[in-house]
Coordinates of C-alpha atoms and ligand atoms in Angstrom, one line a residue:
X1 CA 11.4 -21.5 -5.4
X2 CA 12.7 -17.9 -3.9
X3 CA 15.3 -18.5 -2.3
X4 CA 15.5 -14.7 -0.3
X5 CA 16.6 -14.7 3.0
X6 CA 13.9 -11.9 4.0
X7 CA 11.4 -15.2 4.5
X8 CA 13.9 -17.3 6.1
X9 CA 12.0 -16.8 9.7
X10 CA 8.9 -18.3 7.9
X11 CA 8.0 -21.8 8.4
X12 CA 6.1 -22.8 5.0
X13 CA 8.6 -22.6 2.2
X14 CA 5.7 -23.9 -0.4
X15 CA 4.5 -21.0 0.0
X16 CA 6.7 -19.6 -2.4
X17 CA 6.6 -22.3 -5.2
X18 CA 6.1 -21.0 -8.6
X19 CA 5.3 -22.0 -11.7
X20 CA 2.0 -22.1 -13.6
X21 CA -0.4 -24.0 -11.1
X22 CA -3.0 -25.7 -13.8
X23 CA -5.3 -28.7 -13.2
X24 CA -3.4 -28.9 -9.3
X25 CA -0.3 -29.2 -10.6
X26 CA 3.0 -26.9 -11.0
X27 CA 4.1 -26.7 -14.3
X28 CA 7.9 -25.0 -14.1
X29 CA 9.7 -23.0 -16.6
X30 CA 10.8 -19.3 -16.8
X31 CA 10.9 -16.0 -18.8
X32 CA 9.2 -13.2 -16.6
X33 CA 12.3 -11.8 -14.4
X34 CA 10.1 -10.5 -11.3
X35 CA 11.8 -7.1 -10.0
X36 CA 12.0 -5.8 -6.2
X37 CA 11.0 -2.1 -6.8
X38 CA 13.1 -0.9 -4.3
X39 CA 16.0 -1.9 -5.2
X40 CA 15.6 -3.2 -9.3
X41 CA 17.1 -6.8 -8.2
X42 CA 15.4 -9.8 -10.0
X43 CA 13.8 -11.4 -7.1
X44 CA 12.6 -14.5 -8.9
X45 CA 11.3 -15.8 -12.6
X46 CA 7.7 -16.8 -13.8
X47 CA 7.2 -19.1 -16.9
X48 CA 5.8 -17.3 -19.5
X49 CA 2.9 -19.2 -20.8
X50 CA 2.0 -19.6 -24.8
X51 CA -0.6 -21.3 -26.6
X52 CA -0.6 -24.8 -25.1
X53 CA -0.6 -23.9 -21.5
X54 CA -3.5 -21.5 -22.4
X55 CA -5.1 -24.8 -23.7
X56 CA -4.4 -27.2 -21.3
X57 CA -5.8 -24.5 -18.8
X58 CA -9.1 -24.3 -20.2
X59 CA -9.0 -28.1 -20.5
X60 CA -8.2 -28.4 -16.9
X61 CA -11.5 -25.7 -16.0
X62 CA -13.6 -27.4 -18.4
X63 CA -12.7 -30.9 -17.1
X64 CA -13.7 -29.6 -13.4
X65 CA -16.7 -27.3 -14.1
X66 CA -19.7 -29.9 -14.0
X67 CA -18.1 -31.2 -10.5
X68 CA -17.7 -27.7 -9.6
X69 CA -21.2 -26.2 -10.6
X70 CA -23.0 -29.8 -9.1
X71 CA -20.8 -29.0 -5.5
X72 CA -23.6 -28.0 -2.7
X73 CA -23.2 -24.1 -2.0
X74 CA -22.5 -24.8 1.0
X75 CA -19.8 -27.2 0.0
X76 CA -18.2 -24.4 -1.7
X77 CA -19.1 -21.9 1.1
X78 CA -16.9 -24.2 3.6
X79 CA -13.7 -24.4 1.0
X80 CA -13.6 -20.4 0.6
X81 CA -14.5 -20.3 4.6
X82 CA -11.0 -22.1 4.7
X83 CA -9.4 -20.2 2.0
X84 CA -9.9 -17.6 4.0
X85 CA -8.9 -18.8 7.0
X86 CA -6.3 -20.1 5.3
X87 CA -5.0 -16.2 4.5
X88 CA -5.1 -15.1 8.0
X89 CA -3.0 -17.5 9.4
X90 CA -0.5 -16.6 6.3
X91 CA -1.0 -12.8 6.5
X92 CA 2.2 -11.9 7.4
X93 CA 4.2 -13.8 4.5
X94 CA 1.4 -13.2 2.3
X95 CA 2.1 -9.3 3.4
X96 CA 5.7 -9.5 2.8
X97 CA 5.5 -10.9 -0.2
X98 CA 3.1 -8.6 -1.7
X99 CA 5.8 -5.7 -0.4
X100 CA 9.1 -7.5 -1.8
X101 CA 7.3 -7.4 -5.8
X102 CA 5.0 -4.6 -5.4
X103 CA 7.1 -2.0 -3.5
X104 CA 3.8 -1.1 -0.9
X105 CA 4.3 -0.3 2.9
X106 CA 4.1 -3.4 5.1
X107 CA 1.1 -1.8 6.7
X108 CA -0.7 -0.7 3.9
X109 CA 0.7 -4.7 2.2
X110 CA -1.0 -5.8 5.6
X111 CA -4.1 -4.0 4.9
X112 CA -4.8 -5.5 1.5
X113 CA -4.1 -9.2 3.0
X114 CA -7.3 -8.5 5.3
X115 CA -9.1 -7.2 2.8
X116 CA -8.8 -9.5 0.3
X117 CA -9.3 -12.4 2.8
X118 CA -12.3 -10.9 3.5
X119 CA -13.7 -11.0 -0.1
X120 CA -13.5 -14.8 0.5
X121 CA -15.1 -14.7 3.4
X122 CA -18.1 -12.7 2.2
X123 CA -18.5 -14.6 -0.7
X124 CA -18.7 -17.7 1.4
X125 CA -21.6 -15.9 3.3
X126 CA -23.4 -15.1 -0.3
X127 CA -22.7 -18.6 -1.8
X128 CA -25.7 -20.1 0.3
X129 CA -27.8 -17.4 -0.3
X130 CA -28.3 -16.3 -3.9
X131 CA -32.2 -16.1 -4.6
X132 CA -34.0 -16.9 -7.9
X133 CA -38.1 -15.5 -8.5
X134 CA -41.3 -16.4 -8.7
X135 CA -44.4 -14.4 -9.5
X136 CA -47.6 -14.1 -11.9
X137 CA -47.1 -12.8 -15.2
X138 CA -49.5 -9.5 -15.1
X139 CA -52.1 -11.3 -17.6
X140 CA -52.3 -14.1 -15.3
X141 CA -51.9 -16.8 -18.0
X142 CA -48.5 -18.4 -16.3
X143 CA -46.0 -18.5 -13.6
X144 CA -42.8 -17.0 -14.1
X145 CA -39.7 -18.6 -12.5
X146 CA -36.2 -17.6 -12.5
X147 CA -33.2 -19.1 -11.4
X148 CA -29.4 -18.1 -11.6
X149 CA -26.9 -20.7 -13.1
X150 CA -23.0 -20.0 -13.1
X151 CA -22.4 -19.0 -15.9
X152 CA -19.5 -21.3 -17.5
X153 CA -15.0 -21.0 -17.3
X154 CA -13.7 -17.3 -16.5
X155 CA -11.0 -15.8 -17.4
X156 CA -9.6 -13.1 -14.5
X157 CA -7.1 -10.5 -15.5
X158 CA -5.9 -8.8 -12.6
X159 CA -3.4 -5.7 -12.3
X160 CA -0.2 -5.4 -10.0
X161 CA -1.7 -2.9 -7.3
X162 CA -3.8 -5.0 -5.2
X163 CA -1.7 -8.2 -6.3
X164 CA -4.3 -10.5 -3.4
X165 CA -7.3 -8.4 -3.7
X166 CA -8.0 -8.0 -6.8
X167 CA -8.2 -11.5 -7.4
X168 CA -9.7 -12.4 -4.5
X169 CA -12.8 -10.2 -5.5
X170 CA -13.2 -12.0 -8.5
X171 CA -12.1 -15.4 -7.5
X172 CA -15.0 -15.3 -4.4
X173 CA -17.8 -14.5 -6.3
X174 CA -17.0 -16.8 -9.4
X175 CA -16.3 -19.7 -7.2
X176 CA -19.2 -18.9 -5.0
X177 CA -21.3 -19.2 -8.1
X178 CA -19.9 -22.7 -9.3
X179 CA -17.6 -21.3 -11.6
X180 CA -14.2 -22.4 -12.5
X181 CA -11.6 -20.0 -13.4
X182 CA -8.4 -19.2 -15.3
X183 CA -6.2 -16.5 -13.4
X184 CA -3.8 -14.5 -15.3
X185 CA -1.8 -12.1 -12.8
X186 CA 0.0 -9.0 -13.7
X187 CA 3.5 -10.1 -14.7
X188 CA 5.4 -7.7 -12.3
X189 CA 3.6 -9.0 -9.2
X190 CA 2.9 -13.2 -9.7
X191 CA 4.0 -14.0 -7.3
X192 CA 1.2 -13.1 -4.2
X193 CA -1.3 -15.1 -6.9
X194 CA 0.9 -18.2 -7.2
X195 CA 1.1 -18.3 -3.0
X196 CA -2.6 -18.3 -3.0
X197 CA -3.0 -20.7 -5.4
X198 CA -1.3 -22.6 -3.0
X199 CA -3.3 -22.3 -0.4
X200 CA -6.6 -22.7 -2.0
X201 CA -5.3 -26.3 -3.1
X202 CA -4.8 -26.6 1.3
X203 CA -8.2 -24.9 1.3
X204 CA -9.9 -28.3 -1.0
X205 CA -10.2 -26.3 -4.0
X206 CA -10.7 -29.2 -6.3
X207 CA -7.8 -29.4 -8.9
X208 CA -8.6 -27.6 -12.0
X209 CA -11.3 -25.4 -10.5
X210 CA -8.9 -22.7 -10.1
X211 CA -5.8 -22.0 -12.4
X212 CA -3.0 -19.6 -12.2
X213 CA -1.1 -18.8 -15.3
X214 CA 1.6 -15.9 -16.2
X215 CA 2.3 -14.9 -19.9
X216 CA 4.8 -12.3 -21.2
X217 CA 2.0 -12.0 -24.2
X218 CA -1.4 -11.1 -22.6
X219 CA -2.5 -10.1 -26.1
X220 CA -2.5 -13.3 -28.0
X221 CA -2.8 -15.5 -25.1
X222 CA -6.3 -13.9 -23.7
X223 CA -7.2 -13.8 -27.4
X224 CA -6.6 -17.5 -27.7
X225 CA -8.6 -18.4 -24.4
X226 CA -11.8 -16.0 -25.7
X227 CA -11.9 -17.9 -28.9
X228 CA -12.3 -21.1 -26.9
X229 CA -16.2 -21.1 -26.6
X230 CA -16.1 -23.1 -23.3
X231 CA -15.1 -20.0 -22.0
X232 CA -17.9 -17.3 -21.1
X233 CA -16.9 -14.6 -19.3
X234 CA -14.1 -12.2 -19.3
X235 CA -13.4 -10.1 -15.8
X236 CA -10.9 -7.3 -16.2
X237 CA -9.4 -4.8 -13.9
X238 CA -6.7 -2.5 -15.2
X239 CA -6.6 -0.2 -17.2
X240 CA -9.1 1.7 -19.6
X241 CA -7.0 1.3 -22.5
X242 CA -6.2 -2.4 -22.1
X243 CA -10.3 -2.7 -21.0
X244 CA -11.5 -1.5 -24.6
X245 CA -9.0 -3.4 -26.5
X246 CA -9.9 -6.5 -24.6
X247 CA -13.8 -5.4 -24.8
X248 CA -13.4 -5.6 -28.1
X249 CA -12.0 -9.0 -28.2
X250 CA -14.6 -10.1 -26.3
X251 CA -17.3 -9.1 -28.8
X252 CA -15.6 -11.6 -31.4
X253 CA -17.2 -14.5 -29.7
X254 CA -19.8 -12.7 -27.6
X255 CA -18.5 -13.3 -24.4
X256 CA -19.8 -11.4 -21.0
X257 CA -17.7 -8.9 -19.5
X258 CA -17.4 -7.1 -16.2
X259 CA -15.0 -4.2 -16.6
X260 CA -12.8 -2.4 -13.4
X261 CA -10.7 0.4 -14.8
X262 CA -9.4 3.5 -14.3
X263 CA -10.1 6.0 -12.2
X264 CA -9.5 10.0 -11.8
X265 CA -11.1 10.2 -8.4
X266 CA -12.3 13.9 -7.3
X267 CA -11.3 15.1 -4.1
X268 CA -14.4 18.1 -2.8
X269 CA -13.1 20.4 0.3
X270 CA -16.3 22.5 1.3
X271 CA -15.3 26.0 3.5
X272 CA -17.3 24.4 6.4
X273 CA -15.5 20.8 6.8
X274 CA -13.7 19.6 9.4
X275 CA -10.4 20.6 8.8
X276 CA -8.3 17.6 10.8
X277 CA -10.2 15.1 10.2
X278 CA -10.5 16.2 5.9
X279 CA -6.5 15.9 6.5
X280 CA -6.5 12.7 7.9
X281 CA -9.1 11.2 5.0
X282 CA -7.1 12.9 2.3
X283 CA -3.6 11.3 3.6
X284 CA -5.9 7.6 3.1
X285 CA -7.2 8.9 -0.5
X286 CA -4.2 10.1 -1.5
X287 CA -1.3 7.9 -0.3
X288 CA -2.4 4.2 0.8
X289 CA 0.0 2.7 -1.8
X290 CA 1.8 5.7 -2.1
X291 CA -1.6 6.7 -4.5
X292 CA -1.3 3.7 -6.9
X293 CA -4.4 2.6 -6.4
X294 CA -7.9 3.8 -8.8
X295 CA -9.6 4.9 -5.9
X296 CA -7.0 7.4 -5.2
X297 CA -7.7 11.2 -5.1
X298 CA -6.1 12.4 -8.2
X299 CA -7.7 16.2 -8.3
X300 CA -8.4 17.7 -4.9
X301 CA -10.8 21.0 -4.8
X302 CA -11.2 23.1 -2.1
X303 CA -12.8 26.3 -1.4
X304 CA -11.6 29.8 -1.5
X305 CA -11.8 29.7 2.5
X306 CA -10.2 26.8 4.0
X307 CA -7.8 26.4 0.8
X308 CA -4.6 28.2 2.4
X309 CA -4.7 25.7 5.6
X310 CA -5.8 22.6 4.0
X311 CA -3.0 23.3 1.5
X312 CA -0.3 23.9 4.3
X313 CA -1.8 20.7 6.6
X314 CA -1.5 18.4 3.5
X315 CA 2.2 19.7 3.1
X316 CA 3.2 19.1 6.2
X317 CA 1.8 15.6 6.0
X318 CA 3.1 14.6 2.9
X319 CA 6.5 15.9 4.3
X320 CA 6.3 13.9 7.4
X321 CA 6.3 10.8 5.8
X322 CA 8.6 8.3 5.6
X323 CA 10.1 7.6 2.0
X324 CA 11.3 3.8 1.7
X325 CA 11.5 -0.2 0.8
X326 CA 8.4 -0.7 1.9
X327 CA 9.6 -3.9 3.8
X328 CA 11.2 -1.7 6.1
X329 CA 9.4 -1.3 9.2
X330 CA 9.3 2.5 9.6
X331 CA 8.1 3.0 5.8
X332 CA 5.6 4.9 5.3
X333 CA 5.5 5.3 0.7
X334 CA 7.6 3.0 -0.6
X335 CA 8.7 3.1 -4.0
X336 CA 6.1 2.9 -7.2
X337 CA 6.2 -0.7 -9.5
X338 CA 8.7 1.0 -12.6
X339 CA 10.8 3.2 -13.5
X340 CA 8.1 3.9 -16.4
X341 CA 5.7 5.0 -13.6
X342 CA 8.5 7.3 -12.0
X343 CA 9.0 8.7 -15.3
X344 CA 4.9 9.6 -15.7
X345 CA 4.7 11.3 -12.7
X346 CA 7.6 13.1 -13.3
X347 CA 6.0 14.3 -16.6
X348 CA 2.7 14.9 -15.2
X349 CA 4.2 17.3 -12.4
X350 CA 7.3 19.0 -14.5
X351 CA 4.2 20.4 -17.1
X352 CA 2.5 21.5 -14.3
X353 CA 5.4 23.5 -12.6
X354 CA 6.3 24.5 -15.7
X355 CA 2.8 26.0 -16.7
X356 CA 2.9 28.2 -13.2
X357 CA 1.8 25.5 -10.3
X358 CA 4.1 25.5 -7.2
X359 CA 5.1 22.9 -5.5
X360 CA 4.8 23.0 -1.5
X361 CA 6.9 19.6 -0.9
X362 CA 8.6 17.0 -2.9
X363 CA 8.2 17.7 -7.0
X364 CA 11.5 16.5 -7.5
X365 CA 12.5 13.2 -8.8
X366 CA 15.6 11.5 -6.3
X367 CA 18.6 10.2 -7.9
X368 CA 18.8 7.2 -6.4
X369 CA 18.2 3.2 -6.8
X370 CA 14.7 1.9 -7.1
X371 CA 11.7 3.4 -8.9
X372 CA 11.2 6.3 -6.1
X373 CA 9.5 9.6 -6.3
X374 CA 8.8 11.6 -3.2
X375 CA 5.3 13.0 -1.6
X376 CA 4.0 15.9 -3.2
X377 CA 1.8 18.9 -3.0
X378 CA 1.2 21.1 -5.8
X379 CA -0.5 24.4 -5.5
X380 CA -2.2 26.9 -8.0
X381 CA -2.6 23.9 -10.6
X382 CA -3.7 25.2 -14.0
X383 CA -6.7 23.6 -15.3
X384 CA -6.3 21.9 -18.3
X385 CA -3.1 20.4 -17.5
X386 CA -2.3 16.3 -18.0
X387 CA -2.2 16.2 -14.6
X388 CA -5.9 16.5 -14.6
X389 CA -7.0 14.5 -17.1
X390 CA -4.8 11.4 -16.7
X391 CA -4.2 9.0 -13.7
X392 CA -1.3 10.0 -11.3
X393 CA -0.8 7.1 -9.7
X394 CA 1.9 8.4 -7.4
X395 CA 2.3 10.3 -4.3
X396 CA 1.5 13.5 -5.8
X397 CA -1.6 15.8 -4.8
X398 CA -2.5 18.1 -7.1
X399 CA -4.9 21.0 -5.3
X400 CA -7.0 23.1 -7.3
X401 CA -9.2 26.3 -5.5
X402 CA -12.8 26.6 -6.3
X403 CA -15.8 29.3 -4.9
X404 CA -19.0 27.6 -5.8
X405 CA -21.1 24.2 -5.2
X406 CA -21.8 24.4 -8.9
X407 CA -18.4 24.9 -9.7
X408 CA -17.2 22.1 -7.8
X409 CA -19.8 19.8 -9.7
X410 CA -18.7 20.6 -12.9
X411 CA -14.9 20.6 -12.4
X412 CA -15.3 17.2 -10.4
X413 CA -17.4 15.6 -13.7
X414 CA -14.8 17.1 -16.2
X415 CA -13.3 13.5 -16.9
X416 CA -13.8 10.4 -18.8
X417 CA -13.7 8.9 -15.9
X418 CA -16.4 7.9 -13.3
X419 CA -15.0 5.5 -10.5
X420 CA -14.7 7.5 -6.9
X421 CA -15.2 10.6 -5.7
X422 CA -14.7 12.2 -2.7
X423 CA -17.1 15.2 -0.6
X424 CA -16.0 16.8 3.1
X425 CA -18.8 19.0 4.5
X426 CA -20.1 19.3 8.0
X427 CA -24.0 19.8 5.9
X428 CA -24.6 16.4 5.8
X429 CA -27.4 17.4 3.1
X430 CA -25.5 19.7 0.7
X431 CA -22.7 16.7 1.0
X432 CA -25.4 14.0 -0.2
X433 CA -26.7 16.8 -3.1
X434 CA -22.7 17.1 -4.3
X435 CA -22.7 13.4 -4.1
X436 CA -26.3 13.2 -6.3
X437 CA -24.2 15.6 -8.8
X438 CA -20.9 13.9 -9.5
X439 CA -21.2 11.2 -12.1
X440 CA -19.2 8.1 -10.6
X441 CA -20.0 4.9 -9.3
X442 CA -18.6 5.4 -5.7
X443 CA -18.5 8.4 -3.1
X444 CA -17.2 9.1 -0.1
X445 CA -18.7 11.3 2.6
X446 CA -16.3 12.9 5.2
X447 CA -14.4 9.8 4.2
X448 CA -10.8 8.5 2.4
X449 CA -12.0 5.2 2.4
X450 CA -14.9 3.4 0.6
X451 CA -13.5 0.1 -0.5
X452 CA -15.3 -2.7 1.5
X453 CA -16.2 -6.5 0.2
X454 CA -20.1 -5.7 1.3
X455 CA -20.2 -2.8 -0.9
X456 CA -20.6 -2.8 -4.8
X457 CA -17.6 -1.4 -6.1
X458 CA -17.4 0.1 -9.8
X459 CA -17.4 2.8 -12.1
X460 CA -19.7 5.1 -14.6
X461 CA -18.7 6.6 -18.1
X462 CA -14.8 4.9 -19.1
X463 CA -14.0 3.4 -15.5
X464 CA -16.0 0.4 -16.5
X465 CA -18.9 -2.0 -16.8
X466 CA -20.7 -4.4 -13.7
X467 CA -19.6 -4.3 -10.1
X468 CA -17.5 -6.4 -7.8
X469 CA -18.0 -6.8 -3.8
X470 CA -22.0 -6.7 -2.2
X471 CA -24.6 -9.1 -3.0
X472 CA -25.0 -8.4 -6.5
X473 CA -21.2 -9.5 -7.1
X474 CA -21.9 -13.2 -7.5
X475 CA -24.6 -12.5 -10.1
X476 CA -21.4 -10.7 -12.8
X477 CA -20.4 -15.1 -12.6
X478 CA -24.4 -16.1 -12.8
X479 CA -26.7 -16.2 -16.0
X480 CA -30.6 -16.0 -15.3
X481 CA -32.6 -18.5 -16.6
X482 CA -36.6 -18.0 -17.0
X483 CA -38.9 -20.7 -17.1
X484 CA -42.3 -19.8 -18.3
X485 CA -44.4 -22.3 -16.1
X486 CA -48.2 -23.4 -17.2
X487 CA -50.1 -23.4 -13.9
Ligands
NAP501 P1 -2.9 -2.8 -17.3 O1 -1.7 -2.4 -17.9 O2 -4.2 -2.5 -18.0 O3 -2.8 -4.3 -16.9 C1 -3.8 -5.0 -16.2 C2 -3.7 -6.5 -16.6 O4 -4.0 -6.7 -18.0 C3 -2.3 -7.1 -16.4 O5 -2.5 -8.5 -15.9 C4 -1.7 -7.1 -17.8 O6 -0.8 -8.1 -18.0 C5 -3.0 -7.4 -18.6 N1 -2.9 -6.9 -20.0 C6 -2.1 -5.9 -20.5 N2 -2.3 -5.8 -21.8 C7 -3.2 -6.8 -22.2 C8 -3.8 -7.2 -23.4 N3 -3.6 -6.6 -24.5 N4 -4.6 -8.3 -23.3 C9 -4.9 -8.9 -22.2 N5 -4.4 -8.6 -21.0 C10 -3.5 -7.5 -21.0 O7 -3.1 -2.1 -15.8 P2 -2.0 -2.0 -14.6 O8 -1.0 -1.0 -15.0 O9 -1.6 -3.4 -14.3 O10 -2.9 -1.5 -13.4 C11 -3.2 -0.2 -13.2 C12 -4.6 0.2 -13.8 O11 -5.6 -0.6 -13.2 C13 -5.0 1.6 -13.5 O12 -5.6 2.2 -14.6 C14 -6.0 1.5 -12.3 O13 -6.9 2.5 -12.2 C15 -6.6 0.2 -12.7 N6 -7.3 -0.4 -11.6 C16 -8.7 -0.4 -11.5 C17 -9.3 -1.0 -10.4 C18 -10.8 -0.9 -10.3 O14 -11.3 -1.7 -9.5 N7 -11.5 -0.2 -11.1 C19 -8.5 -1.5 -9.4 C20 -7.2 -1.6 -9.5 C21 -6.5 -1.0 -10.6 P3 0.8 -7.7 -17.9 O15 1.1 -7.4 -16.6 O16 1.4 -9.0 -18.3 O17 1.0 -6.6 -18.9

């Protein structure tokens, strides 16, 4: 149990039991310190799981699967209904929480608790409502029928950004589907997963059908839970490195997978946008969780005539804000997850300025506790530089000037990566045609935001495979099945 003083005003202490929550039961033990980024305290220790617990996790998913997958959808519907409800009435722990291991802003901590409540929500909507086929085969000799079956045990790997959304979006659809799941958390942020676990047991999610479970080796221990053929499908999100490694585990045992990854997201100024409001979207692009998030603009281009002012509006936005534990009520960017993240950005930008790009604010890493690094603008960015190849993930913006629509195209598609992208233009039309051009999975239009449960969220090229969110969502947990019918 944490025992912080931060949560004394709270009146469910349960809520911050941890240990590895398999079959509907806390298992205790230790081994994962869990850090406060702000400060580099141990906050409170995980159990590391091995071998065994990965076992007696699949047995416990296994063991509830038929119950699970024979559960009315609307059964199931009601129990994530309550989940969900279940999150609201908890949003302000659950928000705190999220800010004491992740380091985020209350408000922006706030903001993920609704949205990942609002995965369960949705996916209580789709349970009831997932449609099979039926049609003539052209030559008339049969019917053709098809039906959708969940598609056996999951393993979820989530990352520590969106610590409650990002397994929320996958724990929705699978359940939604009659799925049961294993959950393995990012180890520097368990303990937001272990709090919902929690609650989904107060929701009625039968014991077993969902299972929580931290391990200081992700390696061996995913490895050990693909080569179990009871389990059938792998969901990632993280990285693009740890996604091909674990692709190719996956292929050893032939195992589906739906991949979230990286991101290197674009960020297109046209001369004829709207210069406030192009401000105000790039400040949510950029800097909701201080920009460690893969949607966040990593590369913004803007054209020869609005360049100068959008460059000094950004500045002066990014200098305005208010650098801090994000616990704190007037924090704006709190600090990022490590000190290994502080030291990346501080690569990223010191190659930059040292290759001729200027910065406008911040560029300079503080000398103080916690894993901080300050808002940034950097001008007159060489091209070619790590800092636009490779995922900031801080509060830096890195502007880059451009003359032409085709220009912008290419420089916006010069990456492995194809998750977001972002186009401001008051020509609705040539704004769609830029969009039609760029090679990602998601765009914005005159907007910092895209991320929405009814929307299918996912990448092209190396930012992944399958989407999350929307109604196709529940069908990444759902296998077709065709019956050829003689009638
Ligand atoms: P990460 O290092 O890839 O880790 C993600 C998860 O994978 C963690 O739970 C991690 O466990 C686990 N993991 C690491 N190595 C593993 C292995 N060999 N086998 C099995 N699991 C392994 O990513 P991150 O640093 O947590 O998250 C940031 C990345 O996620 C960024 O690239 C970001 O763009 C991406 N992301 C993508 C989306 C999307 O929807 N496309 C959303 C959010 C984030 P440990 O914590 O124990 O190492």
């Amino acid at each position: 149990m944490m025992n912080d003083t931060r949560f004394s005003g709270y009146a469910d202490p349960s809520l911050h039991a941890h240990g590895l929550w398999i079959g509907g039961r806390w298992l205790g033990g230790a081994g994962i310190p869990v850090t406060d980024p702000a400060t580099g305290q141990t906050i409170a220790e995980v159990p590391d799981a091995g071998f065994a617990e990965a076992t007696m996790a699949v047995d416990a998913a296994a063991a509830a699967a038929e119950g699970w997958r024979s559960t009315p959808p609307r059964q199931r519907s009601e129990i994530l209904r309550r989940w969900f409800e279940l999150m609201r009435e908890h949003a302000e722990e659950l928000a705190l929480l999220i800010s004491l291991e992740n380091g985020k802003a209350l408000a922006d901590a706030r903001g993920e608790v609704a949205y990942a409540a609002e995965f369960f929500r949705w996916y209580s909507e789709e349970a009831s409502r997932v449609a099979g086929e039926f049609r003539t085969t052209p030559s008339g000799t049969h019917r053709i029928l098809v039906d959708h079956e969940p598609i056996g045990i999951a393993l979820l790997i989530t990352p520590w950004n969106f610590p409650a959304a990002m397994a929320t979006r996958k724990i929705g659809p699978a359940l939604a589907a009659g799925c049961t799941v294993i959950l393995k958390p990012a180890s520097e942020t368990p303990l937001t997963a272990y709090a919902m676990a929690r609650l989904g047991a107060e929701a009625g999610v039968p014991d077993g059908v969902v299972n929580v479970l931290t391990t200081a080796r992700p390696g061996p221990f995913t490895a050990a839970i693909l080569a179990d053929p009871r389990v059938r499908k792998l969901s990632f999100t993280g990285s693009t490195g740890v996604g091909r490694t674990l692709l190719a585990e996956a292929a050893k045992t032939v195992v589906s997978c739906s991949m979230e990854l990286g991101g290197n997201a674009p960020f297109l100024v046209f001369d004829d946008a709207d210069l406030e409001a192009t401000l105000d979207a790039a400040m949510i692009a950029k800097m909701r969780n201080a920009g460690e998030a893969c949607t966040a603009a990593n590369r913004f281009y803007v054209q020869s005539g609005i360049h100068d002012a959008f460059v000094e509006g950004l500045t002066a936005r990014m200098r305005a804000m208010k650098v801090g534990p994000g616990y704190e009520a007037a924090t704006e960017c709190g600090p990022m997850i490590t000190v290994q993240a502080v030291d990346k950005i501080d690569r990223l930008v010191s190659e930059a300025v040292t290759q001729g790009a200027k910065a406008t604010t911040g560029g300079t890493r503080p000398g103080n506790d916690g894993y901080y690094y300050p808002p940034t603008v950097l001008r007159d960015v060489p091209l070619g530089m790590s800092i636009g190849r490779e995922e900031i993930f801080g509060p830096v913006a890195a502007v880059y000037r451009f003359e032409t629509e085709a220009e912008a195209i290419a420089l916006a598609n010069n990456t492995e990566y194809g998750l977001a992208a972002y186009v401001f233009s008051r020509d609705l039309v040539r704004a769609m045609r830029v969009g039609k051009g760029i090679d990602t999975g998601m765009i914005g239009i005159n907007r910092g935001l895209m991320s929405d449960p009814a929307a299918p969220f996912g990448g092209t090229k190396q930012s992944g495979l399958g989407r999350e969110g929307g109604v196709t969502g529940i069908l990444e947990f759902m296998e077709p099945k065709y019956y050829a019918v003689e009638f």
